Amino acid sequence: AQKITQTQPGMFVQEKEAVTLDCTYDTSDPSYGLFWYKQPSSGEMIFLIYQGSYDQQNATEGRYSLNFQKARKSANLVISASQLGDSAMYFCAMREGEGSTLGRLYFGRGTQLTVWP
Amino acid sequence: NAGVMQNPRHLVRRRGQEARLRCSPMKGHSHVYWYRQLPEEGLKFMVYLQKENIIDESGMPKERFSAEFPKEGPSILRIQQVVRGDSAAYFCASSPTGGSSNQPQHFGDGTRLSIL
């Protein structure tokens, strides 16, 4: 089974609007971390936001927030007030907290976000 | 720039040659991870190393691929006898502690490997 599922290959949003990028995950570990990365067309991977499995509150970092619904195993990224520079590929990733595979990140296939003026 | 440094940024090799990709982790980081990204796909884990130790190589192909992280110097991902299917972007990431699930991994800019 896929560890991370991103069901939206592409999303479009108008500048200054908010957008939600979906991510569901699959793990049996009680301790895990969820991450979002941005990959612009230049190719680098930029860390955006982190949510821990034991965190009581949703993570926020500036215009980025994570809608964490543990029972549904979803960790959707919300970008508020979209900017043209937000156009990029966005990856959801998970790191499990126990076991021999400690350390590795599991990535989804990504969502290509396009912000239009 | 104190970030993760990868070189070269682009590497072109002919089939059958060797490719060496280098990664210097962020200052203070002793854990290095290598990932491969095929076109239109997410990153796939290859190997996790600490200084002088391979911790997890479960994502590494059994043949032609090897990785090291010596006591001194950068981590090296080595691909012998490259084939067209090795064409991909190879990313290195580092973190200060390997085992904590809340530590983000910081990525380098990647090496784009093209096989002619």
JSON list of C-alpha atoms in Angstrom, two decimals:
[
{"chain": "A", "resi": 1, "resn": "ALA", "atom": "CA", "xyz": [0.00, 0.00, 0.00]},
{"chain": "A", "resi": 2, "resn": "GLN", "atom": "CA", "xyz": [1.12, 3.53, -0.65]},
{"chain": "A", "resi": 3, "resn": "LYS", "atom": "CA", "xyz": [2.45, 5.27, 2.42]},
{"chain": "A", "resi": 4, "resn": "ILE", "atom": "CA", "xyz": [1.57, 8.72, 1.07]},
{"chain": "A", "resi": 5, "resn": "THR", "atom": "CA", "xyz": [-1.22, 9.48, -1.39]},
{"chain": "A", "resi": 6, "resn": "GLN", "atom": "CA", "xyz": [-1.67, 12.77, -3.16]},
{"chain": "A", "resi": 7, "resn": "THR", "atom": "CA", "xyz": [-4.75, 12.49, -5.35]},
{"chain": "A", "resi": 8, "resn": "GLN", "atom": "CA", "xyz": [-4.49, 15.84, -7.13]},
{"chain": "A", "resi": 9, "resn": "PRO", "atom": "CA", "xyz": [-1.96, 15.78, -9.97]},
{"chain": "A", "resi": 10, "resn": "GLY", "atom": "CA", "xyz": [-2.67, 19.45, -10.67]},
{"chain": "A", "resi": 11, "resn": "MET", "atom": "CA", "xyz": [-4.40, 22.36, -8.98]},
{"chain": "A", "resi": 12, "resn": "PHE", "atom": "CA", "xyz": [-5.15, 25.86, -10.18]},
{"chain": "A", "resi": 13, "resn": "VAL", "atom": "CA", "xyz": [-5.83, 28.87, -7.99]},
{"chain": "A", "resi": 14, "resn": "GLN", "atom": "CA", "xyz": [-6.19, 32.55, -8.61]},
{"chain": "A", "resi": 15, "resn": "GLU", "atom": "CA", "xyz": [-3.76, 34.94, -7.01]},
{"chain": "A", "resi": 16, "resn": "LYS", "atom": "CA", "xyz": [-4.75, 36.00, -3.46]},
{"chain": "A", "resi": 17, "resn": "GLU", "atom": "CA", "xyz": [-7.11, 33.06, -3.04]},
{"chain": "A", "resi": 18, "resn": "ALA", "atom": "CA", "xyz": [-6.55, 30.14, -0.67]},
{"chain": "A", "resi": 19, "resn": "VAL", "atom": "CA", "xyz": [-5.89, 26.61, -1.87]},
{"chain": "A", "resi": 20, "resn": "THR", "atom": "CA", "xyz": [-5.86, 23.21, -0.19]},
{"chain": "A", "resi": 21, "resn": "LEU", "atom": "CA", "xyz": [-3.57, 20.42, -1.34]},
{"chain": "A", "resi": 22, "resn": "ASP", "atom": "CA", "xyz": [-4.64, 16.97, -0.22]},
{"chain": "A", "resi": 23, "resn": "CYS", "atom": "CA", "xyz": [-2.50, 14.32, 1.42]},
{"chain": "A", "resi": 24, "resn": "THR", "atom": "CA", "xyz": [-3.45, 11.05, 3.08]},
{"chain": "A", "resi": 25, "resn": "TYR", "atom": "CA", "xyz": [-1.04, 8.70, 4.75]},
{"chain": "A", "resi": 26, "resn": "ASP", "atom": "CA", "xyz": [-0.85, 5.12, 5.90]},
{"chain": "A", "resi": 27, "resn": "THR", "atom": "CA", "xyz": [1.13, 3.95, 8.89]},
{"chain": "A", "resi": 28, "resn": "SER", "atom": "CA", "xyz": [0.73, 1.70, 11.91]},
{"chain": "A", "resi": 29, "resn": "ASP", "atom": "CA", "xyz": [3.40, 3.52, 13.90]},
{"chain": "A", "resi": 30, "resn": "PRO", "atom": "CA", "xyz": [1.99, 5.67, 16.71]},
{"chain": "A", "resi": 31, "resn": "SER", "atom": "CA", "xyz": [4.86, 8.13, 16.32]},
{"chain": "A", "resi": 32, "resn": "TYR", "atom": "CA", "xyz": [5.39, 9.78, 12.95]},
{"chain": "A", "resi": 33, "resn": "GLY", "atom": "CA", "xyz": [6.02, 13.12, 11.36]},
{"chain": "A", "resi": 34, "resn": "LEU", "atom": "CA", "xyz": [4.40, 14.67, 8.32]},
{"chain": "A", "resi": 35, "resn": "PHE", "atom": "CA", "xyz": [6.21, 17.16, 6.10]},
{"chain": "A", "resi": 36, "resn": "TRP", "atom": "CA", "xyz": [5.43, 19.30, 3.11]},
{"chain": "A", "resi": 37, "resn": "TYR", "atom": "CA", "xyz": [8.08, 20.31, 0.60]},
{"chain": "A", "resi": 38, "resn": "LYS", "atom": "CA", "xyz": [7.90, 22.68, -2.34]},
{"chain": "A", "resi": 39, "resn": "GLN", "atom": "CA", "xyz": [9.80, 22.04, -5.55]},
{"chain": "A", "resi": 40, "resn": "PRO", "atom": "CA", "xyz": [9.84, 24.99, -7.96]},
{"chain": "A", "resi": 41, "resn": "SER", "atom": "CA", "xyz": [10.73, 24.57, -11.59]},
{"chain": "A", "resi": 42, "resn": "SER", "atom": "CA", "xyz": [14.38, 25.22, -10.73]},
{"chain": "A", "resi": 43, "resn": "GLY", "atom": "CA", "xyz": [14.32, 21.83, -9.01]},
{"chain": "A", "resi": 44, "resn": "GLU", "atom": "CA", "xyz": [15.40, 22.36, -5.42]},
{"chain": "A", "resi": 45, "resn": "MET", "atom": "CA", "xyz": [13.42, 20.91, -2.51]},
{"chain": "A", "resi": 46, "resn": "ILE", "atom": "CA", "xyz": [12.26, 23.48, 0.03]},
{"chain": "A", "resi": 47, "resn": "PHE", "atom": "CA", "xyz": [10.94, 22.44, 3.43]},
{"chain": "A", "resi": 48, "resn": "LEU", "atom": "CA", "xyz": [7.67, 24.20, 4.27]},
{"chain": "A", "resi": 49, "resn": "ILE", "atom": "CA", "xyz": [5.99, 22.80, 7.34]},
{"chain": "A", "resi": 50, "resn": "TYR", "atom": "CA", "xyz": [5.99, 19.91, 9.80]},
{"chain": "A", "resi": 51, "resn": "GLN", "atom": "CA", "xyz": [3.27, 18.20, 11.84]},
{"chain": "A", "resi": 52, "resn": "GLY", "atom": "CA", "xyz": [3.98, 15.60, 14.52]},
{"chain": "A", "resi": 53, "resn": "SER", "atom": "CA", "xyz": [1.59, 12.77, 15.28]},
{"chain": "A", "resi": 54, "resn": "TYR", "atom": "CA", "xyz": [1.31, 13.85, 18.90]},
{"chain": "A", "resi": 55, "resn": "ASP", "atom": "CA", "xyz": [0.86, 17.54, 18.20]},
{"chain": "A", "resi": 56, "resn": "GLN", "atom": "CA", "xyz": [-2.47, 18.76, 19.51]},
{"chain": "A", "resi": 57, "resn": "GLN", "atom": "CA", "xyz": [-2.65, 21.81, 17.30]},
{"chain": "A", "resi": 58, "resn": "ASN", "atom": "CA", "xyz": [-2.39, 22.20, 13.56]},
{"chain": "A", "resi": 59, "resn": "ALA", "atom": "CA", "xyz": [0.99, 23.50, 12.43]},
{"chain": "A", "resi": 60, "resn": "THR", "atom": "CA", "xyz": [1.26, 26.95, 10.88]},
{"chain": "A", "resi": 61, "resn": "GLU", "atom": "CA", "xyz": [4.17, 28.71, 9.18]},
{"chain": "A", "resi": 62, "resn": "GLY", "atom": "CA", "xyz": [3.31, 32.08, 7.74]},
{"chain": "A", "resi": 63, "resn": "ARG", "atom": "CA", "xyz": [0.87, 31.56, 4.87]},
{"chain": "A", "resi": 64, "resn": "TYR", "atom": "CA", "xyz": [1.13, 27.78, 5.20]},
{"chain": "A", "resi": 65, "resn": "SER", "atom": "CA", "xyz": [-1.00, 25.75, 7.56]},
{"chain": "A", "resi": 66, "resn": "LEU", "atom": "CA", "xyz": [-1.53, 22.05, 7.91]},
{"chain": "A", "resi": 67, "resn": "ASN", "atom": "CA", "xyz": [-5.03, 20.68, 8.37]},
{"chain": "A", "resi": 68, "resn": "PHE", "atom": "CA", "xyz": [-4.22, 17.56, 10.39]},
{"chain": "A", "resi": 69, "resn": "GLN", "atom": "CA", "xyz": [-7.03, 15.07, 10.83]},
{"chain": "A", "resi": 70, "resn": "LYS", "atom": "CA", "xyz": [-5.49, 12.11, 12.61]},
{"chain": "A", "resi": 71, "resn": "ALA", "atom": "CA", "xyz": [-8.52, 9.84, 12.58]},
{"chain": "A", "resi": 72, "resn": "ARG", "atom": "CA", "xyz": [-8.86, 10.27, 8.83]},
{"chain": "A", "resi": 73, "resn": "LYS", "atom": "CA", "xyz": [-5.06, 10.05, 8.35]},
{"chain": "A", "resi": 74, "resn": "SER", "atom": "CA", "xyz": [-5.01, 13.21, 6.36]},
{"chain": "A", "resi": 75, "resn": "ALA", "atom": "CA", "xyz": [-2.56, 16.12, 6.43]},
{"chain": "A", "resi": 76, "resn": "ASN", "atom": "CA", "xyz": [-3.71, 18.68, 3.91]},
{"chain": "A", "resi": 77, "resn": "LEU", "atom": "CA", "xyz": [-1.63, 21.77, 3.18]},
{"chain": "A", "resi": 78, "resn": "VAL", "atom": "CA", "xyz": [-3.48, 25.07, 3.07]},
{"chain": "A", "resi": 79, "resn": "ILE", "atom": "CA", "xyz": [-1.84, 28.02, 1.36]},
{"chain": "A", "resi": 80, "resn": "SER", "atom": "CA", "xyz": [-3.56, 31.31, 2.07]},
{"chain": "A", "resi": 81, "resn": "ALA", "atom": "CA", "xyz": [-3.36, 34.42, -0.11]},
{"chain": "A", "resi": 82, "resn": "SER", "atom": "CA", "xyz": [-1.68, 32.62, -3.01]},
{"chain": "A", "resi": 83, "resn": "GLN", "atom": "CA", "xyz": [1.11, 34.37, -4.83]},
{"chain": "A", "resi": 84, "resn": "LEU", "atom": "CA", "xyz": [2.46, 33.81, -8.34]},
{"chain": "A", "resi": 85, "resn": "GLY", "atom": "CA", "xyz": [5.66, 32.53, -6.77]},
{"chain": "A", "resi": 86, "resn": "ASP", "atom": "CA", "xyz": [3.74, 29.70, -5.13]},
{"chain": "A", "resi": 87, "resn": "SER", "atom": "CA", "xyz": [3.47, 27.96, -8.50]},
{"chain": "A", "resi": 88, "resn": "ALA", "atom": "CA", "xyz": [5.47, 24.77, -7.99]},
{"chain": "A", "resi": 89, "resn": "MET", "atom": "CA", "xyz": [5.23, 21.06, -7.30]},
{"chain": "A", "resi": 90, "resn": "TYR", "atom": "CA", "xyz": [4.26, 20.26, -3.72]},
{"chain": "A", "resi": 91, "resn": "PHE", "atom": "CA", "xyz": [5.18, 17.01, -2.03]},
{"chain": "A", "resi": 92, "resn": "CYS", "atom": "CA", "xyz": [3.75, 15.50, 1.12]},
{"chain": "A", "resi": 93, "resn": "ALA", "atom": "CA", "xyz": [6.12, 13.21, 3.02]},
{"chain": "A", "resi": 94, "resn": "MET", "atom": "CA", "xyz": [6.09, 11.06, 6.14]},
{"chain": "A", "resi": 95, "resn": "ARG", "atom": "CA", "xyz": [8.71, 9.78, 8.50]},
{"chain": "A", "resi": 96, "resn": "GLU", "atom": "CA", "xyz": [7.87, 6.94, 10.86]},
{"chain": "A", "resi": 97, "resn": "GLY", "atom": "CA", "xyz": [9.18, 7.09, 14.39]},
{"chain": "A", "resi": 98, "resn": "GLU", "atom": "CA", "xyz": [10.14, 3.52, 15.16]},
{"chain": "A", "resi": 99, "resn": "GLY", "atom": "CA", "xyz": [11.67, 0.50, 13.58]},
{"chain": "A", "resi": 100, "resn": "SER", "atom": "CA", "xyz": [14.53, -0.30, 11.30]},
{"chain": "A", "resi": 101, "resn": "THR", "atom": "CA", "xyz": [13.38, 2.15, 8.63]},
{"chain": "A", "resi": 102, "resn": "LEU", "atom": "CA", "xyz": [13.83, 5.07, 10.99]},
{"chain": "A", "resi": 103, "resn": "GLY", "atom": "CA", "xyz": [15.14, 8.00, 9.09]},
{"chain": "A", "resi": 104, "resn": "ARG", "atom": "CA", "xyz": [13.75, 7.59, 5.60]},
{"chain": "A", "resi": 105, "resn": "LEU", "atom": "CA", "xyz": [11.04, 9.85, 4.22]},
{"chain": "A", "resi": 106, "resn": "TYR", "atom": "CA", "xyz": [8.18, 8.45, 2.17]},
{"chain": "A", "resi": 107, "resn": "PHE", "atom": "CA", "xyz": [6.99, 10.87, -0.51]},
{"chain": "A", "resi": 108, "resn": "GLY", "atom": "CA", "xyz": [3.77, 11.20, -2.45]},
{"chain": "A", "resi": 109, "resn": "ARG", "atom": "CA", "xyz": [3.76, 11.75, -6.20]},
{"chain": "A", "resi": 110, "resn": "GLY", "atom": "CA", "xyz": [3.18, 15.46, -5.78]},
{"chain": "A", "resi": 111, "resn": "THR", "atom": "CA", "xyz": [0.64, 18.10, -6.80]},
{"chain": "A", "resi": 112, "resn": "GLN", "atom": "CA", "xyz": [1.52, 20.70, -9.40]},
{"chain": "A", "resi": 113, "resn": "LEU", "atom": "CA", "xyz": [0.09, 24.01, -8.25]},
{"chain": "A", "resi": 114, "resn": "THR", "atom": "CA", "xyz": [-0.41, 26.82, -10.74]},
{"chain": "A", "resi": 115, "resn": "VAL", "atom": "CA", "xyz": [-1.29, 30.29, -9.51]},
{"chain": "A", "resi": 116, "resn": "TRP", "atom": "CA", "xyz": [-2.80, 32.56, -12.13]},
{"chain": "A", "resi": 117, "resn": "PRO", "atom": "CA", "xyz": [-3.17, 36.33, -11.97]},
{"chain": "B", "resi": 1, "resn": "ASN", "atom": "CA", "xyz": [25.79, 29.20, 2.29]},
{"chain": "B", "resi": 2, "resn": "ALA", "atom": "CA", "xyz": [25.49, 26.70, 5.13]},
{"chain": "B", "resi": 3, "resn": "GLY", "atom": "CA", "xyz": [23.01, 24.47, 3.33]},
{"chain": "B", "resi": 4, "resn": "VAL", "atom": "CA", "xyz": [23.41, 21.00, 1.90]},
{"chain": "B", "resi": 5, "resn": "MET", "atom": "CA", "xyz": [25.85, 21.17, -1.00]},
{"chain": "B", "resi": 6, "resn": "GLN", "atom": "CA", "xyz": [25.65, 18.79, -3.90]},
{"chain": "B", "resi": 7, "resn": "ASN", "atom": "CA", "xyz": [27.91, 18.62, -6.90]},
{"chain": "B", "resi": 8, "resn": "PRO", "atom": "CA", "xyz": [27.89, 18.53, -9.72]},
{"chain": "B", "resi": 9, "resn": "ARG", "atom": "CA", "xyz": [24.52, 20.11, -10.45]},
{"chain": "B", "resi": 10, "resn": "HIS", "atom": "CA", "xyz": [24.40, 18.39, -13.82]},
{"chain": "B", "resi": 11, "resn": "LEU", "atom": "CA", "xyz": [26.29, 15.29, -14.89]},
{"chain": "B", "resi": 12, "resn": "VAL", "atom": "CA", "xyz": [26.34, 13.67, -18.29]},
{"chain": "B", "resi": 13, "resn": "ARG", "atom": "CA", "xyz": [27.71, 10.18, -18.77]},
{"chain": "B", "resi": 14, "resn": "ARG", "atom": "CA", "xyz": [27.74, 7.63, -21.56]},
{"chain": "B", "resi": 15, "resn": "ARG", "atom": "CA", "xyz": [26.38, 4.16, -21.02]},
{"chain": "B", "resi": 16, "resn": "GLY", "atom": "CA", "xyz": [28.91, 1.99, -19.22]},
{"chain": "B", "resi": 17, "resn": "GLN", "atom": "CA", "xyz": [30.74, 4.84, -17.50]},
{"chain": "B", "resi": 18, "resn": "GLU", "atom": "CA", "xyz": [30.81, 5.56, -13.80]},
{"chain": "B", "resi": 19, "resn": "ALA", "atom": "CA", "xyz": [28.96, 8.41, -12.10]},
{"chain": "B", "resi": 20, "resn": "ARG", "atom": "CA", "xyz": [30.05, 9.92, -8.78]},
{"chain": "B", "resi": 21, "resn": "LEU", "atom": "CA", "xyz": [27.71, 12.27, -6.98]},
{"chain": "B", "resi": 22, "resn": "ARG", "atom": "CA", "xyz": [28.89, 14.23, -3.98]},
{"chain": "B", "resi": 23, "resn": "CYS", "atom": "CA", "xyz": [27.06, 15.63, -1.00]},
{"chain": "B", "resi": 24, "resn": "SER", "atom": "CA", "xyz": [28.29, 17.77, 1.86]},
{"chain": "B", "resi": 25, "resn": "PRO", "atom": "CA", "xyz": [25.70, 17.94, 4.64]},
{"chain": "B", "resi": 26, "resn": "MET", "atom": "CA", "xyz": [24.76, 21.04, 6.54]},
{"chain": "B", "resi": 27, "resn": "LYS", "atom": "CA", "xyz": [27.20, 22.08, 9.23]},
{"chain": "B", "resi": 28, "resn": "GLY", "atom": "CA", "xyz": [26.56, 20.09, 12.37]},
{"chain": "B", "resi": 29, "resn": "HIS", "atom": "CA", "xyz": [24.61, 17.38, 10.54]},
{"chain": "B", "resi": 30, "resn": "SER", "atom": "CA", "xyz": [25.99, 13.87, 10.66]},
{"chain": "B", "resi": 31, "resn": "HIS", "atom": "CA", "xyz": [23.15, 12.00, 8.97]},
{"chain": "B", "resi": 32, "resn": "VAL", "atom": "CA", "xyz": [22.84, 11.85, 5.22]},
{"chain": "B", "resi": 33, "resn": "TYR", "atom": "CA", "xyz": [20.10, 10.46, 3.00]},
{"chain": "B", "resi": 34, "resn": "TRP", "atom": "CA", "xyz": [20.06, 9.90, -0.74]},
{"chain": "B", "resi": 35, "resn": "TYR", "atom": "CA", "xyz": [16.87, 9.96, -2.82]},
{"chain": "B", "resi": 36, "resn": "ARG", "atom": "CA", "xyz": [16.18, 9.48, -6.50]},
{"chain": "B", "resi": 37, "resn": "GLN", "atom": "CA", "xyz": [13.51, 11.33, -8.44]},
{"chain": "B", "resi": 38, "resn": "LEU", "atom": "CA", "xyz": [12.39, 10.03, -11.80]},
{"chain": "B", "resi": 39, "resn": "PRO", "atom": "CA", "xyz": [10.53, 12.41, -14.12]},
{"chain": "B", "resi": 40, "resn": "GLU", "atom": "CA", "xyz": [6.99, 13.20, -12.99]},
{"chain": "B", "resi": 41, "resn": "GLU", "atom": "CA", "xyz": [7.42, 11.25, -9.76]},
{"chain": "B", "resi": 42, "resn": "GLY", "atom": "CA", "xyz": [8.10, 11.87, -6.11]},
{"chain": "B", "resi": 43, "resn": "LEU", "atom": "CA", "xyz": [11.37, 11.15, -4.41]},
{"chain": "B", "resi": 44, "resn": "LYS", "atom": "CA", "xyz": [12.26, 7.55, -3.62]},
{"chain": "B", "resi": 45, "resn": "PHE", "atom": "CA", "xyz": [14.54, 6.71, -0.73]},
{"chain": "B", "resi": 46, "resn": "MET", "atom": "CA", "xyz": [17.81, 5.01, -1.57]},
{"chain": "B", "resi": 47, "resn": "VAL", "atom": "CA", "xyz": [20.16, 4.97, 1.42]},
{"chain": "B", "resi": 48, "resn": "TYR", "atom": "CA", "xyz": [20.71, 6.47, 4.86]},
{"chain": "B", "resi": 49, "resn": "LEU", "atom": "CA", "xyz": [24.21, 6.92, 6.23]},
{"chain": "B", "resi": 50, "resn": "GLN", "atom": "CA", "xyz": [25.95, 8.24, 9.27]},
{"chain": "B", "resi": 51, "resn": "LYS", "atom": "CA", "xyz": [29.65, 8.93, 9.40]},
{"chain": "B", "resi": 52, "resn": "GLU", "atom": "CA", "xyz": [31.42, 5.71, 8.31]},
{"chain": "B", "resi": 53, "resn": "ASN", "atom": "CA", "xyz": [28.22, 3.66, 8.65]},
{"chain": "B", "resi": 54, "resn": "ILE", "atom": "CA", "xyz": [25.40, 2.62, 6.37]},
{"chain": "B", "resi": 55, "resn": "ILE", "atom": "CA", "xyz": [22.24, 2.59, 8.47]},
{"chain": "B", "resi": 56, "resn": "ASP", "atom": "CA", "xyz": [19.63, 1.64, 5.88]},
{"chain": "B", "resi": 57, "resn": "GLU", "atom": "CA", "xyz": [20.29, 0.76, 2.26]},
{"chain": "B", "resi": 58, "resn": "SER", "atom": "CA", "xyz": [16.98, -0.95, 1.60]},
{"chain": "B", "resi": 59, "resn": "GLY", "atom": "CA", "xyz": [16.14, 1.43, -1.25]},
{"chain": "B", "resi": 60, "resn": "MET", "atom": "CA", "xyz": [19.42, 0.97, -3.08]},
{"chain": "B", "resi": 61, "resn": "PRO", "atom": "CA", "xyz": [19.56, -1.25, -6.16]},
{"chain": "B", "resi": 62, "resn": "LYS", "atom": "CA", "xyz": [21.59, -4.37, -5.37]},
{"chain": "B", "resi": 63, "resn": "GLU", "atom": "CA", "xyz": [23.99, -3.98, -8.25]},
{"chain": "B", "resi": 64, "resn": "ARG", "atom": "CA", "xyz": [26.07, -1.07, -9.56]},
{"chain": "B", "resi": 65, "resn": "PHE", "atom": "CA", "xyz": [25.06, 1.36, -6.80]},
{"chain": "B", "resi": 66, "resn": "SER", "atom": "CA", "xyz": [27.06, 2.09, -3.69]},
{"chain": "B", "resi": 67, "resn": "ALA", "atom": "CA", "xyz": [27.27, 4.88, -1.14]},
{"chain": "B", "resi": 68, "resn": "GLU", "atom": "CA", "xyz": [29.71, 5.98, 1.49]},
{"chain": "B", "resi": 69, "resn": "PHE", "atom": "CA", "xyz": [30.07, 8.73, 4.05]},
{"chain": "B", "resi": 70, "resn": "PRO", "atom": "CA", "xyz": [33.68, 8.75, 5.23]},
{"chain": "B", "resi": 71, "resn": "LYS", "atom": "CA", "xyz": [34.96, 10.25, 8.43]},
{"chain": "B", "resi": 72, "resn": "GLU", "atom": "CA", "xyz": [36.40, 13.12, 6.44]},
{"chain": "B", "resi": 73, "resn": "GLY", "atom": "CA", "xyz": [34.87, 14.56, 3.30]},
{"chain": "B", "resi": 74, "resn": "PRO", "atom": "CA", "xyz": [31.54, 14.42, 1.55]},
{"chain": "B", "resi": 75, "resn": "SER", "atom": "CA", "xyz": [29.16, 11.55, 1.10]},
{"chain": "B", "resi": 76, "resn": "ILE", "atom": "CA", "xyz": [29.52, 9.86, -2.28]},
{"chain": "B", "resi": 77, "resn": "LEU", "atom": "CA", "xyz": [26.87, 8.05, -4.28]},
{"chain": "B", "resi": 78, "resn": "ARG", "atom": "CA", "xyz": [28.56, 5.93, -6.91]},
{"chain": "B", "resi": 79, "resn": "ILE", "atom": "CA", "xyz": [26.86, 4.36, -9.90]},
{"chain": "B", "resi": 80, "resn": "GLN", "atom": "CA", "xyz": [28.97, 1.96, -11.93]},
{"chain": "B", "resi": 81, "resn": "GLN", "atom": "CA", "xyz": [28.33, 1.01, -15.56]},
{"chain": "B", "resi": 82, "resn": "VAL", "atom": "CA", "xyz": [25.48, 3.46, -15.92]},
{"chain": "B", "resi": 83, "resn": "VAL", "atom": "CA", "xyz": [22.46, 2.65, -18.08]},
{"chain": "B", "resi": 84, "resn": "ARG", "atom": "CA", "xyz": [19.79, 4.90, -19.58]},
{"chain": "B", "resi": 85, "resn": "GLY", "atom": "CA", "xyz": [17.40, 4.06, -16.76]},
{"chain": "B", "resi": 86, "resn": "ASP", "atom": "CA", "xyz": [19.75, 5.70, -14.27]},
{"chain": "B", "resi": 87, "resn": "SER", "atom": "CA", "xyz": [18.85, 9.10, -15.72]},
{"chain": "B", "resi": 88, "resn": "ALA", "atom": "CA", "xyz": [17.18, 10.95, -12.86]},
{"chain": "B", "resi": 89, "resn": "ALA", "atom": "CA", "xyz": [17.62, 13.68, -10.31]},
{"chain": "B", "resi": 90, "resn": "TYR", "atom": "CA", "xyz": [19.51, 12.51, -7.25]},
{"chain": "B", "resi": 91, "resn": "PHE", "atom": "CA", "xyz": [18.92, 14.41, -4.05]},
{"chain": "B", "resi": 92, "resn": "CYS", "atom": "CA", "xyz": [20.89, 14.38, -0.86]},
{"chain": "B", "resi": 93, "resn": "ALA", "atom": "CA", "xyz": [19.39, 15.43, 2.45]},
{"chain": "B", "resi": 94, "resn": "SER", "atom": "CA", "xyz": [20.85, 15.81, 5.92]},
{"chain": "B", "resi": 95, "resn": "SER", "atom": "CA", "xyz": [19.60, 16.08, 9.47]},
{"chain": "B", "resi": 96, "resn": "PRO", "atom": "CA", "xyz": [21.28, 16.64, 12.83]},
{"chain": "B", "resi": 97, "resn": "THR", "atom": "CA", "xyz": [19.83, 13.53, 14.44]},
{"chain": "B", "resi": 98, "resn": "GLY", "atom": "CA", "xyz": [18.76, 10.56, 12.43]},
{"chain": "B", "resi": 99, "resn": "GLY", "atom": "CA", "xyz": [16.19, 8.96, 14.61]},
{"chain": "B", "resi": 100, "resn": "SER", "atom": "CA", "xyz": [13.79, 11.67, 15.61]},
{"chain": "B", "resi": 101, "resn": "SER", "atom": "CA", "xyz": [10.64, 11.74, 13.55]},
{"chain": "B", "resi": 102, "resn": "ASN", "atom": "CA", "xyz": [10.18, 15.47, 14.00]},
{"chain": "B", "resi": 103, "resn": "GLN", "atom": "CA", "xyz": [13.45, 16.51, 12.41]},
{"chain": "B", "resi": 104, "resn": "PRO", "atom": "CA", "xyz": [12.99, 17.87, 8.89]},
{"chain": "B", "resi": 105, "resn": "GLN", "atom": "CA", "xyz": [15.53, 16.74, 6.39]},
{"chain": "B", "resi": 106, "resn": "HIS", "atom": "CA", "xyz": [17.17, 19.57, 4.55]},
{"chain": "B", "resi": 107, "resn": "PHE", "atom": "CA", "xyz": [17.79, 18.95, 0.89]},
{"chain": "B", "resi": 108, "resn": "GLY", "atom": "CA", "xyz": [20.49, 19.95, -1.51]},
{"chain": "B", "resi": 109, "resn": "ASP", "atom": "CA", "xyz": [19.67, 21.24, -4.98]},
{"chain": "B", "resi": 110, "resn": "GLY", "atom": "CA", "xyz": [20.14, 17.80, -6.50]},
{"chain": "B", "resi": 111, "resn": "THR", "atom": "CA", "xyz": [22.31, 16.36, -9.26]},
{"chain": "B", "resi": 112, "resn": "ARG", "atom": "CA", "xyz": [20.65, 15.83, -12.62]},
{"chain": "B", "resi": 113, "resn": "LEU", "atom": "CA", "xyz": [22.21, 12.76, -14.16]},
{"chain": "B", "resi": 114, "resn": "SER", "atom": "CA", "xyz": [21.76, 12.24, -17.88]},
{"chain": "B", "resi": 115, "resn": "ILE", "atom": "CA", "xyz": [22.92, 9.09, -19.61]},
{"chain": "B", "resi": 116, "resn": "LEU", "atom": "CA", "xyz": [23.64, 9.27, -23.32]}
]
